[in-house]
Coordinates of C-alpha atoms and ligand atoms in Angstrom, one line a residue:
Chain A
M1 CA 37.4 -75.0 111.9
P2 CA 35.7 -78.2 113.1
E3 CA 37.7 -81.3 113.8
L4 CA 38.4 -83.5 110.8
T5 CA 37.5 -87.2 111.2
D6 CA 37.8 -90.0 108.7
K7 CA 34.0 -89.9 108.4
K8 CA 34.1 -86.2 107.6
V9 CA 36.8 -86.7 105.0
K10 CA 34.7 -89.4 103.2
N11 CA 31.7 -87.1 103.4
L12 CA 33.6 -84.3 101.8
E13 CA 34.8 -86.6 99.0
L14 CA 31.2 -87.6 98.4
L15 CA 30.1 -84.0 98.3
A16 CA 32.9 -83.3 95.8
N17 CA 31.5 -86.2 93.7
T18 CA 28.0 -84.8 93.9
I19 CA 29.3 -81.3 92.9
R20 CA 31.0 -83.0 89.9
Q21 CA 27.7 -84.5 88.9
D22 CA 26.0 -81.2 89.2
I23 CA 28.6 -79.6 87.0
I24 CA 28.0 -82.2 84.2
E25 CA 24.3 -81.8 84.4
M26 CA 24.5 -78.0 84.4
L27 CA 26.8 -77.8 81.5
V28 CA 24.9 -80.2 79.3
L29 CA 21.7 -78.2 79.9
A30 CA 23.5 -74.9 79.3
G31 CA 25.1 -76.1 76.1
S32 CA 28.2 -74.2 76.8
G33 CA 30.7 -73.5 79.7
H34 CA 34.0 -74.7 81.1
V35 CA 34.1 -78.2 82.3
A36 CA 37.8 -79.2 82.9
G37 CA 38.7 -76.5 85.5
S38 CA 35.4 -76.9 87.2
L39 CA 35.7 -80.6 87.7
G40 CA 39.4 -80.2 88.8
M41 CA 38.5 -77.9 91.6
A42 CA 35.6 -79.7 93.1
D43 CA 37.6 -81.2 96.0
V44 CA 38.9 -77.7 96.9
F45 CA 35.4 -76.3 96.8
S46 CA 34.0 -79.1 98.9
A47 CA 36.7 -78.7 101.5
L48 CA 36.1 -74.9 101.6
Y49 CA 32.4 -74.7 101.7
F50 CA 31.7 -77.7 103.9
H51 CA 34.6 -77.5 106.3
I52 CA 37.0 -74.6 106.2
L53 CA 34.9 -71.5 105.8
N54 CA 33.4 -69.5 108.6
H55 CA 30.1 -68.7 106.8
N56 CA 26.4 -68.8 107.1
P57 CA 24.5 -69.6 103.8
K58 CA 21.3 -68.3 105.4
K59 CA 23.0 -65.0 106.1
P60 CA 25.1 -64.4 103.0
N61 CA 26.0 -60.9 104.1
W62 CA 27.0 -61.8 107.6
S63 CA 29.9 -59.4 108.3
S64 CA 32.1 -61.9 110.1
R65 CA 32.1 -64.4 107.2
D66 CA 35.3 -65.4 105.5
R67 CA 35.5 -64.3 101.9
V68 CA 36.0 -66.4 98.8
I69 CA 37.1 -64.4 95.8
L70 CA 37.0 -66.4 92.6
S71 CA 39.6 -65.0 90.1
N72 CA 39.2 -67.5 87.3
G73 CA 35.5 -66.8 86.8
H74 CA 35.1 -69.3 84.0
I75 CA 35.0 -72.2 86.6
C76 CA 31.9 -70.7 88.2
P77 CA 29.9 -73.9 87.6
V78 CA 31.8 -75.4 90.5
L79 CA 31.2 -72.3 92.6
Y80 CA 27.4 -72.3 91.8
A81 CA 27.0 -76.0 92.6
S82 CA 28.9 -75.6 95.9
L83 CA 26.8 -72.6 96.9
A84 CA 23.6 -74.3 96.1
R85 CA 24.6 -77.5 97.9
A86 CA 25.6 -75.4 100.9
G87 CA 22.1 -73.8 100.9
Y88 CA 22.7 -70.3 99.5
F89 CA 20.0 -70.7 96.9
P90 CA 17.7 -73.5 95.6
L91 CA 19.4 -76.4 93.8
E92 CA 16.7 -76.1 91.1
E93 CA 18.4 -72.9 89.9
L94 CA 21.5 -74.8 88.8
K95 CA 19.6 -76.0 85.8
K96 CA 19.3 -72.4 84.5
L97 CA 23.0 -71.8 84.2
R98 CA 23.7 -69.2 81.4
S99 CA 20.0 -68.8 80.5
T100 CA 18.3 -65.5 79.8
H101 CA 16.0 -65.5 82.9
S102 CA 18.5 -66.8 85.4
R103 CA 20.7 -65.4 88.1
L104 CA 23.5 -67.8 87.2
E105 CA 25.5 -65.7 84.8
G106 CA 28.1 -67.3 82.5
H107 CA 30.8 -65.6 84.6
P108 CA 30.1 -64.6 88.2
H109 CA 28.6 -61.2 88.9
F110 CA 28.8 -59.7 92.3
S111 CA 25.3 -59.2 93.8
S112 CA 23.5 -61.2 91.2
L113 CA 23.3 -64.3 93.4
P114 CA 23.7 -64.8 97.2
G115 CA 27.3 -66.0 98.1
I116 CA 29.0 -64.3 95.1
E117 CA 31.6 -62.1 96.6
N118 CA 33.1 -60.5 93.4
T119 CA 32.9 -60.1 89.7
S120 CA 35.3 -62.0 87.4
G121 CA 35.7 -63.6 84.0
P122 CA 38.4 -61.4 82.5
L123 CA 41.4 -63.2 84.0
G124 CA 44.0 -61.6 86.3
S125 CA 42.1 -59.2 88.6
G126 CA 40.7 -61.5 91.3
L127 CA 43.8 -61.4 93.5
S128 CA 43.8 -57.6 93.3
Q129 CA 40.2 -57.6 94.6
A130 CA 41.1 -60.0 97.4
I131 CA 44.0 -57.7 98.4
G132 CA 41.7 -54.6 98.6
I133 CA 39.4 -56.5 100.9
T134 CA 42.3 -57.7 103.0
L135 CA 43.8 -54.3 103.4
A136 CA 40.4 -52.8 104.3
F137 CA 39.8 -55.5 106.9
R138 CA 43.2 -54.8 108.4
L139 CA 42.4 -51.1 108.7
D140 CA 39.2 -52.0 110.6
N141 CA 41.1 -54.6 112.7
L142 CA 38.9 -57.5 111.4
K143 CA 40.1 -61.0 111.5
N144 CA 38.1 -62.6 108.6
R145 CA 40.2 -64.7 106.3
I146 CA 40.2 -64.1 102.6
F147 CA 40.7 -66.9 100.1
C148 CA 41.4 -66.1 96.5
L149 CA 41.0 -68.9 94.0
M150 CA 43.2 -68.6 90.9
S151 CA 44.1 -70.5 87.8
D152 CA 47.5 -71.2 86.5
G153 CA 46.8 -69.8 83.0
E154 CA 45.9 -66.4 84.5
H155 CA 49.5 -66.1 85.7
D156 CA 50.2 -65.0 82.1
T157 CA 48.6 -61.6 82.9
G158 CA 50.6 -58.6 84.1
N159 CA 47.8 -57.7 86.6
T160 CA 48.3 -61.0 88.4
W161 CA 52.0 -60.2 89.0
E162 CA 51.3 -56.7 90.0
A163 CA 48.9 -58.1 92.6
I164 CA 51.4 -60.8 93.8
M165 CA 54.0 -58.1 94.3
S166 CA 51.7 -55.8 96.2
A167 CA 50.4 -58.6 98.5
G168 CA 54.0 -59.4 99.3
K169 CA 54.7 -55.7 100.1
Y170 CA 51.8 -55.4 102.5
R171 CA 52.6 -58.8 104.1
L172 CA 48.9 -59.9 103.9
N173 CA 48.9 -62.9 106.2
N174 CA 45.1 -63.1 106.3
L175 CA 45.1 -63.7 102.6
T176 CA 45.4 -67.3 101.1
A177 CA 45.6 -67.9 97.4
I178 CA 44.7 -71.3 96.1
I179 CA 46.1 -71.9 92.6
D180 CA 44.6 -74.5 90.3
R181 CA 47.8 -75.9 88.9
N182 CA 46.2 -78.1 86.3
N183 CA 48.8 -77.4 83.6
I184 CA 46.3 -76.5 80.9
Q185 CA 44.9 -73.3 79.3
I186 CA 42.9 -72.8 76.1
D187 CA 45.7 -73.2 73.5
G188 CA 47.5 -76.1 75.2
F189 CA 49.6 -77.0 78.1
T190 CA 50.8 -74.0 80.2
E191 CA 54.5 -74.8 79.7
D192 CA 54.0 -74.7 75.9
V193 CA 51.8 -71.6 75.8
M194 CA 53.8 -69.5 78.3
P195 CA 56.0 -71.4 80.7
L196 CA 55.3 -70.6 84.4
E197 CA 57.9 -72.7 86.2
S198 CA 59.2 -72.4 88.6
L199 CA 56.0 -71.0 90.0
R200 CA 57.0 -71.7 93.5
A201 CA 60.3 -69.8 93.2
K202 CA 58.6 -66.9 91.5
Y203 CA 56.1 -66.5 94.4
E204 CA 58.8 -67.0 97.0
S205 CA 60.9 -64.3 95.5
F206 CA 57.8 -62.0 95.8
N207 CA 57.8 -62.6 99.6
W208 CA 55.0 -65.2 99.7
H209 CA 54.9 -68.5 101.7
I210 CA 54.3 -71.4 99.4
L211 CA 52.7 -74.8 99.9
E212 CA 52.3 -77.5 97.3
I213 CA 49.6 -80.1 97.6
D214 CA 47.7 -82.7 95.8
G215 CA 44.5 -80.7 95.1
H216 CA 42.4 -83.8 95.2
N217 CA 43.4 -84.8 98.7
I218 CA 40.8 -83.4 101.1
E219 CA 43.1 -83.8 104.1
A220 CA 46.0 -82.1 102.3
I221 CA 43.8 -79.2 101.3
I222 CA 42.6 -78.7 104.9
D223 CA 46.0 -79.1 106.4
A224 CA 47.5 -76.6 104.0
V225 CA 44.8 -74.0 104.9
N226 CA 45.6 -74.6 108.6
E227 CA 49.3 -74.1 108.0
A228 CA 48.6 -70.9 106.1
K229 CA 46.7 -69.6 109.1
A230 CA 49.8 -70.1 111.2
I231 CA 52.0 -68.1 108.9
Y232 CA 52.5 -64.5 110.1
E233 CA 54.0 -61.7 108.1
K234 CA 53.4 -63.3 104.7
P235 CA 50.5 -64.2 102.4
T236 CA 50.4 -67.9 101.5
A237 CA 49.8 -69.4 98.1
I238 CA 48.7 -73.0 98.0
I239 CA 49.7 -74.5 94.7
A240 CA 47.1 -77.2 94.3
H241 CA 48.2 -79.8 91.7
T242 CA 45.0 -80.9 90.0
I243 CA 43.9 -83.0 87.1
P244 CA 41.8 -81.0 84.7
G245 CA 38.5 -82.9 84.1
R246 CA 39.1 -85.0 87.3
G247 CA 36.6 -87.8 87.7
V248 CA 35.7 -88.2 84.1
G249 CA 38.3 -90.4 82.4
F250 CA 37.9 -89.2 78.9
M251 CA 38.2 -85.5 80.0
E252 CA 41.2 -85.8 82.3
H253 CA 44.5 -84.1 81.3
D254 CA 43.0 -83.0 77.9
F255 CA 43.1 -79.3 77.3
S256 CA 40.5 -79.5 74.6
W257 CA 38.0 -79.9 77.5
H258 CA 38.9 -76.4 78.9
G259 CA 35.8 -74.7 77.6
K260 CA 33.3 -77.0 76.1
P261 CA 30.3 -78.8 77.5
P262 CA 29.7 -82.5 77.1
T263 CA 27.2 -83.8 74.6
E264 CA 24.2 -85.6 76.0
R265 CA 25.9 -88.9 75.3
E266 CA 29.1 -87.9 76.8
A267 CA 27.2 -86.5 79.8
R268 CA 25.6 -89.9 80.4
A269 CA 28.9 -91.7 80.3
A270 CA 30.4 -89.0 82.6
L271 CA 27.6 -89.3 85.1
L272 CA 27.8 -93.1 85.1
E273 CA 31.5 -93.0 85.9
L274 CA 30.9 -90.5 88.7
R275 CA 28.0 -92.4 90.2
T276 CA 30.0 -95.6 90.1
L277 CA 32.8 -93.9 92.0
S278 CA 30.3 -92.5 94.5
G279 CA 28.8 -96.0 95.1
R280 CA 32.2 -97.4 95.7
L281 CA 33.1 -94.6 98.2
K282 CA 29.9 -95.3 100.1
E283 CA 30.6 -99.0 100.3
E284 CA 34.2 -98.5 101.6
Chain B
M1 CA 34.4 -6.5 82.7
T2 CA 32.9 -9.3 84.8
A3 CA 31.2 -12.5 84.0
R4 CA 27.5 -11.8 83.9
K5 CA 26.4 -14.6 86.1
T6 CA 26.6 -13.5 89.8
E7 CA 28.1 -16.9 90.8
S8 CA 31.1 -16.5 88.6
D9 CA 34.3 -15.1 90.0
K10 CA 34.6 -11.4 89.6
N11 CA 38.2 -11.8 88.5
T12 CA 37.5 -14.1 85.6
F13 CA 37.6 -11.3 83.1
S14 CA 40.3 -9.1 84.5
D15 CA 43.6 -8.8 82.6
K16 CA 45.2 -11.0 85.3
P17 CA 42.6 -13.7 86.3
K18 CA 43.4 -15.7 89.5
L19 CA 45.1 -18.9 88.6
A20 CA 45.0 -22.3 90.3
A21 CA 45.5 -25.9 89.2
L22 CA 42.7 -28.5 89.3
R23 CA 45.1 -31.0 90.8
D24 CA 45.4 -28.7 93.8
G25 CA 41.6 -28.5 94.1
F26 CA 41.7 -32.3 94.1
S27 CA 44.2 -32.3 96.9
E28 CA 42.0 -29.9 99.0
G29 CA 39.0 -32.0 98.4
I30 CA 40.5 -35.3 99.3
L31 CA 42.1 -33.8 102.5
K32 CA 38.7 -32.5 103.6
L33 CA 37.1 -35.9 102.9
G34 CA 39.9 -37.6 104.8
E35 CA 39.0 -35.5 107.9
E36 CA 35.3 -36.0 107.5
N37 CA 35.1 -39.7 106.7
K38 CA 37.5 -42.3 108.0
N39 CA 36.3 -44.7 105.3
V40 CA 38.0 -42.6 102.6
V41 CA 41.2 -44.2 101.4
L42 CA 43.6 -43.0 98.6
L43 CA 45.6 -45.2 96.3
C44 CA 48.3 -43.8 94.1
A45 CA 50.5 -45.3 91.3
D46 CA 53.9 -43.7 91.9
V47 CA 52.8 -40.2 91.0
A48 CA 51.9 -38.9 94.4
E49 CA 53.4 -35.5 94.2
S50 CA 52.4 -34.6 90.7
T51 CA 48.8 -35.7 91.4
R52 CA 49.0 -33.8 94.7
S53 CA 48.2 -37.0 96.5
H54 CA 51.2 -36.6 98.8
F55 CA 49.4 -34.2 101.2
F56 CA 46.9 -36.9 102.0
K57 CA 49.8 -39.3 102.4
E58 CA 51.4 -37.1 105.0
K59 CA 48.2 -36.4 106.9
F60 CA 46.7 -39.9 106.8
P61 CA 49.6 -42.3 106.2
E62 CA 47.6 -45.4 107.3
R63 CA 44.9 -44.6 104.7
F64 CA 47.3 -43.9 101.8
F65 CA 48.3 -46.9 99.7
E66 CA 51.3 -46.6 97.4
M67 CA 50.6 -49.2 94.7
G68 CA 53.6 -48.6 92.5
V69 CA 53.5 -48.3 88.7
A70 CA 50.6 -50.8 88.5
E71 CA 47.3 -49.1 87.5
Q72 CA 45.5 -52.3 86.7
N73 CA 46.2 -53.7 90.1
M74 CA 45.3 -50.4 91.7
A75 CA 41.8 -50.3 90.1
A76 CA 41.0 -53.8 91.1
V77 CA 42.4 -53.4 94.6
A78 CA 40.2 -50.4 94.9
A79 CA 37.2 -52.6 93.9
G80 CA 38.2 -54.8 96.8
F81 CA 38.3 -51.9 99.3
A82 CA 34.8 -50.9 98.1
L83 CA 33.6 -54.5 98.5
A84 CA 34.7 -54.2 102.2
G85 CA 32.8 -50.9 102.7
K86 CA 35.5 -48.3 102.1
I87 CA 35.4 -45.3 99.7
P88 CA 38.6 -45.7 97.7
F89 CA 40.0 -42.9 95.4
I90 CA 42.5 -43.9 92.8
S91 CA 44.9 -41.3 91.6
S92 CA 47.1 -41.4 88.5
Y93 CA 47.4 -39.7 85.1
A94 CA 44.3 -40.2 82.9
V95 CA 46.3 -41.8 80.1
F96 CA 47.1 -44.7 82.5
S97 CA 44.0 -44.7 84.6
P98 CA 41.5 -45.1 82.9
G99 CA 43.7 -45.4 79.9
R100 CA 45.5 -48.6 80.8
N101 CA 43.1 -50.1 83.3
F102 CA 39.9 -49.7 81.4
E103 CA 38.9 -53.3 81.6
Q104 CA 39.5 -53.6 85.4
I105 CA 37.4 -50.4 85.8
R106 CA 34.7 -51.9 83.6
T107 CA 34.6 -55.4 85.2
T108 CA 35.6 -55.1 88.8
I109 CA 34.2 -51.6 89.5
C110 CA 31.3 -50.7 87.2
Y111 CA 29.8 -54.1 86.6
S112 CA 29.7 -54.6 90.4
N113 CA 28.6 -51.0 90.9
L114 CA 31.2 -50.3 93.5
N115 CA 32.0 -47.1 95.3
V116 CA 35.3 -46.3 93.7
K117 CA 36.3 -42.8 92.6
I118 CA 38.8 -42.4 89.8
A119 CA 40.9 -39.2 89.7
G120 CA 42.2 -38.8 86.1
H121 CA 45.0 -36.3 86.3
H122 CA 46.9 -34.3 83.6
S123 CA 44.0 -34.7 81.2
G124 CA 43.5 -32.9 78.0
L125 CA 46.6 -31.0 76.8
S126 CA 47.7 -30.0 80.3
A127 CA 50.6 -32.4 80.3
G128 CA 52.0 -30.0 77.7
P129 CA 55.8 -30.6 77.4
D130 CA 55.4 -34.3 78.1
G131 CA 53.8 -34.7 74.7
A132 CA 51.1 -36.9 73.2
T133 CA 51.8 -40.0 75.2
H134 CA 50.8 -38.2 78.4
Q135 CA 47.9 -36.2 77.0
A136 CA 44.5 -38.0 77.7
L137 CA 42.1 -36.9 75.0
E138 CA 39.8 -40.0 75.0
D139 CA 39.0 -40.5 78.7
I140 CA 35.5 -38.8 78.7
T141 CA 34.3 -41.0 75.9
M142 CA 35.7 -44.2 77.6
M143 CA 34.2 -43.4 81.0
R144 CA 30.8 -42.2 79.9
A145 CA 30.3 -45.4 77.9
L146 CA 30.4 -47.4 81.1
P147 CA 27.1 -48.3 82.8
E148 CA 26.9 -47.0 86.4
M149 CA 29.8 -44.5 85.9
K150 CA 29.2 -40.8 86.6
V151 CA 31.5 -38.3 84.9
F152 CA 32.6 -35.0 86.3
V153 CA 34.7 -32.5 84.3
P154 CA 35.4 -29.5 86.6
C155 CA 36.4 -26.2 85.0
D156 CA 38.6 -24.8 87.7
A157 CA 40.4 -25.7 91.0
L158 CA 37.4 -24.6 93.1
E159 CA 35.0 -26.8 91.2
A160 CA 37.5 -29.7 91.3
K161 CA 37.5 -29.6 95.0
K162 CA 33.7 -29.5 95.1
A163 CA 33.5 -32.4 92.6
V164 CA 35.8 -34.5 94.7
I165 CA 33.8 -33.9 97.8
A166 CA 30.5 -34.5 96.0
S167 CA 31.7 -37.7 94.5
A168 CA 32.1 -39.3 97.9
K169 CA 28.5 -38.5 98.7
I170 CA 27.2 -40.5 95.7
H171 CA 27.1 -44.3 95.8
G172 CA 28.9 -45.9 92.9
P173 CA 31.8 -45.2 90.5
V174 CA 32.7 -41.7 89.6
Y175 CA 35.3 -40.4 87.2
I176 CA 36.7 -37.0 87.9
R177 CA 38.8 -35.4 85.2
L178 CA 41.6 -33.2 86.4
A179 CA 44.4 -31.1 84.9
R180 CA 47.9 -30.1 85.7
E181 CA 48.3 -26.5 84.6
R182 CA 47.3 -23.5 86.6
T183 CA 44.2 -22.1 84.9
P184 CA 41.8 -19.2 85.5
L185 CA 39.2 -19.4 88.3
I186 CA 35.8 -19.4 86.6
T187 CA 33.6 -20.2 89.6
S188 CA 33.7 -18.8 93.1
A189 CA 34.0 -20.5 96.4
K190 CA 30.2 -19.9 96.8
T191 CA 29.1 -21.5 93.5
P192 CA 27.2 -24.6 94.3
F193 CA 28.3 -27.8 92.6
I194 CA 25.3 -30.0 92.2
P195 CA 26.1 -33.3 90.3
G196 CA 23.9 -33.5 87.2
R197 CA 23.0 -29.9 87.2
A198 CA 24.6 -27.8 84.4
D199 CA 25.2 -24.2 85.3
I200 CA 24.9 -21.1 83.2
I201 CA 28.1 -19.1 83.6
F202 CA 27.5 -16.4 81.1
E203 CA 24.5 -14.7 79.7
P204 CA 24.3 -11.7 77.3
K205 CA 23.4 -8.2 78.5
E206 CA 19.6 -7.6 78.6
K207 CA 19.4 -5.8 75.3
I208 CA 21.3 -8.4 73.4
K209 CA 19.5 -11.4 72.0
P210 CA 21.1 -14.8 72.8
Q211 CA 21.9 -16.3 69.4
V212 CA 24.1 -19.2 70.3
L213 CA 24.5 -21.7 73.2
I214 CA 28.1 -22.6 74.0
I215 CA 28.3 -25.8 76.0
G216 CA 31.6 -26.8 77.4
A217 CA 33.4 -28.5 80.3
G218 CA 36.9 -28.2 81.9
P219 CA 39.4 -25.3 82.0
V220 CA 38.9 -24.6 78.3
L221 CA 35.6 -22.9 79.2
Y222 CA 37.7 -19.9 79.9
E223 CA 38.3 -19.6 76.2
A224 CA 34.5 -19.7 75.7
L225 CA 34.1 -16.8 78.2
L226 CA 36.7 -14.7 76.3
A227 CA 35.0 -15.6 73.0
A228 CA 31.6 -14.5 74.4
A229 CA 33.0 -11.1 75.5
V230 CA 34.3 -10.5 72.0
L231 CA 31.1 -11.6 70.4
E232 CA 29.0 -9.3 72.6
K233 CA 30.8 -6.3 71.2
E234 CA 29.6 -7.4 67.8
K235 CA 26.1 -7.7 69.3
I236 CA 26.1 -11.4 69.1
G237 CA 24.7 -12.8 72.4
A238 CA 26.0 -16.1 73.7
I239 CA 24.9 -18.2 76.6
I240 CA 27.6 -20.4 78.1
L241 CA 26.7 -23.6 79.9
N242 CA 29.2 -25.2 82.2
L243 CA 28.5 -28.9 81.7
H244 CA 30.6 -30.1 84.7
T245 CA 28.6 -33.3 84.8
I246 CA 28.8 -35.2 81.5
K247 CA 26.9 -38.1 83.0
P248 CA 24.2 -38.0 84.1
L249 CA 23.5 -35.3 81.5
D250 CA 21.3 -32.3 82.4
E251 CA 18.9 -32.9 79.5
N252 CA 16.3 -30.4 80.5
K253 CA 18.6 -27.5 80.9
I254 CA 20.3 -28.2 77.5
I255 CA 17.0 -28.5 75.7
E256 CA 15.6 -25.4 77.3
L257 CA 18.5 -23.3 76.3
A258 CA 18.8 -24.9 72.9
K259 CA 15.3 -23.7 72.2
K260 CA 16.3 -20.2 73.2
T261 CA 19.2 -20.0 70.8
G262 CA 18.5 -22.4 68.0
C263 CA 22.1 -23.5 67.7
V264 CA 24.9 -24.9 69.7
V265 CA 28.7 -24.9 69.8
S266 CA 30.5 -27.4 72.1
I267 CA 34.0 -26.9 73.5
E268 CA 36.2 -29.5 75.1
E269 CA 39.9 -30.4 75.6
H270 CA 39.2 -33.8 74.2
Q271 CA 38.6 -35.7 71.0
I272 CA 35.4 -34.6 69.4
F273 CA 34.2 -38.2 69.3
G274 CA 31.8 -39.1 72.0
G275 CA 32.9 -36.5 74.6
V276 CA 31.2 -33.3 75.7
G277 CA 29.9 -32.4 72.2
G278 CA 29.1 -36.1 71.5
A279 CA 26.9 -36.3 74.6
V280 CA 25.1 -33.1 73.7
S281 CA 24.5 -34.0 70.1
E282 CA 23.3 -37.5 71.0
L283 CA 20.6 -35.7 73.0
L284 CA 19.8 -32.9 70.6
S285 CA 19.6 -35.1 67.5
K286 CA 16.9 -37.1 69.2
K287 CA 14.9 -34.5 71.1
Y288 CA 15.6 -31.1 69.4
P289 CA 17.8 -31.3 66.3
I290 CA 19.4 -27.9 65.6
P291 CA 22.7 -27.0 63.9
M292 CA 25.8 -27.7 66.0
E293 CA 29.5 -27.2 65.7
F294 CA 32.2 -29.0 67.7
V295 CA 35.3 -27.4 69.1
G296 CA 37.7 -30.1 70.2
V297 CA 40.7 -32.1 69.1
K298 CA 39.8 -33.4 65.7
D299 CA 41.0 -37.0 65.4
S300 CA 44.7 -36.3 66.1
F301 CA 47.2 -36.9 68.9
G302 CA 48.7 -33.9 70.7
K303 CA 52.4 -33.0 70.8
S304 CA 54.9 -31.5 73.1
G305 CA 54.6 -27.8 73.8
L306 CA 53.4 -25.1 76.1
Y307 CA 49.9 -25.6 77.2
S308 CA 48.9 -22.2 76.0
D309 CA 50.4 -22.8 72.6
L310 CA 48.8 -26.2 72.3
I311 CA 45.3 -24.7 73.0
K312 CA 45.9 -22.5 69.9
K313 CA 47.6 -25.2 67.8
Y314 CA 44.6 -27.6 68.2
N315 CA 42.1 -24.8 67.6
L316 CA 40.6 -24.7 71.1
D317 CA 41.2 -21.0 71.7
S318 CA 38.7 -18.2 71.8
A319 CA 39.3 -17.3 68.1
S320 CA 38.4 -20.8 67.1
I321 CA 35.3 -20.7 69.2
I322 CA 34.2 -17.4 67.6
E323 CA 34.8 -19.0 64.1
S324 CA 32.5 -21.9 65.0
V325 CA 29.9 -19.6 66.5
M326 CA 29.8 -17.6 63.2
K327 CA 29.5 -20.8 61.2
V328 CA 26.7 -22.3 63.3
I329 CA 24.7 -19.1 63.3
K330 CA 24.8 -19.1 59.5
R331 CA 23.3 -22.6 59.5
K332 CA 20.4 -21.7 61.7
K333 CA 16.9 -22.2 60.4
F334 CA 15.3 -19.5 62.5
Ligands
TPP401 C1 42.0 -61.3 80.3 C2 41.5 -62.5 79.6 N1 42.0 -62.9 78.4 C3 41.5 -64.0 77.8 C4 40.5 -64.7 78.4 C5 39.9 -65.9 77.7 N2 40.2 -67.2 78.6 C6 39.3 -67.7 79.3 S1 39.8 -69.0 80.2 C7 41.4 -68.9 79.5 C8 42.4 -69.9 79.8 C9 43.2 -69.6 81.0 O1 43.8 -70.7 81.5 P1 43.3 -71.4 82.9 O2 42.5 -70.3 83.6 O3 44.4 -72.1 83.5 O4 42.1 -72.4 82.3 P2 41.7 -73.8 82.8 O5 42.8 -74.5 83.5 O6 40.5 -73.6 83.7 O7 41.3 -74.6 81.6 C10 41.4 -67.8 78.6 C11 42.6 -67.4 77.8 C12 40.0 -64.3 79.6 N3 39.0 -64.9 80.3 N4 40.5 -63.2 80.2
MG402 MG1 44.8 -74.1 83.9

């Protein structure tokens, strides 16, 4: 991983802001899609694709690349925008999200688009897929790192806990899960729908190493990933505390924004807010 | 008395046919693959011995993964293995895999067209005394409905071994339907297993006109052979087609033989909805509609009992096949 300077941090914050603008533009054109989780994870995606990952967008199948497995497929707008910004495919294609003649499926489909490493949408099976890859790499003595991005809501599924248990059993230290702990799901706040706390204690008792961070703090995200690399004998889960809808005031913390796109008017207001923030960041 | 097709085992029609379990054929096949190809890995969900996965575990411990009672995780972990270039087999009872993990098989394996092989054990009524909860009677329908999936239903232990070996040579998901009980050997070690090619395993003697085509898959084909032998004494000729590959379907062979006989009886240890008979009738109704009867489990669950008793109770035995043959011949237009 390259060195992290103040300038680089600011650059990553600006990239996250750009990705957020992309998300708003994509969703308003698509007329459907999931905005809150996508906006909330923009900082994590910026840190991953523009600093942390060992990858080559011009060679998406390069065998030494790190793998990003997205488990909560509904936040794929943030994945697509990050991939396009990183150079995996033309930015123009973002405008075609969810349309009939597009490669940008409503939920990510392996092999449809360069940079997509797995299929997801139905929640709860991404961590399992990441575990299979990690076990296979271990058999072949490969050192690639595997990142699995998960949501908090999907921890309601049995499959997720089956996976957590098996990753603990196999002591998969090359595997790092990053959990979007934004406290919302479709029907409300996670603690009302199906309480998850203490998430940390649950993971720890399944033999995982746990880190908790502010998921909007670029340095904290990168530091946590570095710490995870230093942990042997255990997989690490980074519980990233995020604000759903982050960056757009009227969407923040409101679970009703889980799965709807902004109207054109709302999109204009959202973009204005994001651009103002971007301008301020540049001036600092 | 021997099966008429040279490829069939000479013992099939003796009073004491040789018996072997499909699960043991699976075991031999996966062991051979383990030796031939180091990319083959086996995942099992706490049923290693009864699915005969434990021999592989003993021989290749580093390539055997005990996933516990977690079939959903097992399927999606297998998808991950395949994403990383391995050829994973997942082994459990068919009621659980694909019964419980259908969506993971659909999303993470088939939609990604990944190289995962699913061994569905104890299918049909072969879980006998364990009862209806453990008897998979819907798995063929579920699996053949999935795009990319190929479906093998071997009829005996020898064919099971060959199906397992063949599955690893095909790219993409394959479902292999296996059974617990020891059942008669129908094929011989020399019978080729060619995915997608249905094989004739019985033809009437030269002087007897073929009047009915019996299409079946799985160990219950033995009942069809018994039925054909009885029918022949009554001068009713039957051709029996071993449809070991349900998907892709050998359309040409089915239509060619259907034209010869003008009627069809299907036989399967499975619900009659959308399985072996379903696949055949979907084809015939479009390309060559002729009378057809279905021998299979008719919209009911199984129950505890001896496998041999259950075959009779659910009307899958040779007597039931003969009855269906007589019925379908009466309905013929020519
Ligand atoms: C197995 C499954 N059941 C139901 C759904 C429908 N669904 C889509 S997103 C979602 C909410 C899950 O919460 P979370 O992932 O935390 O959402 P977010 O924080 O992004 O709003 C649900 C129930 C699904 N995708 N998969
Ligand atoms: Mg959430």
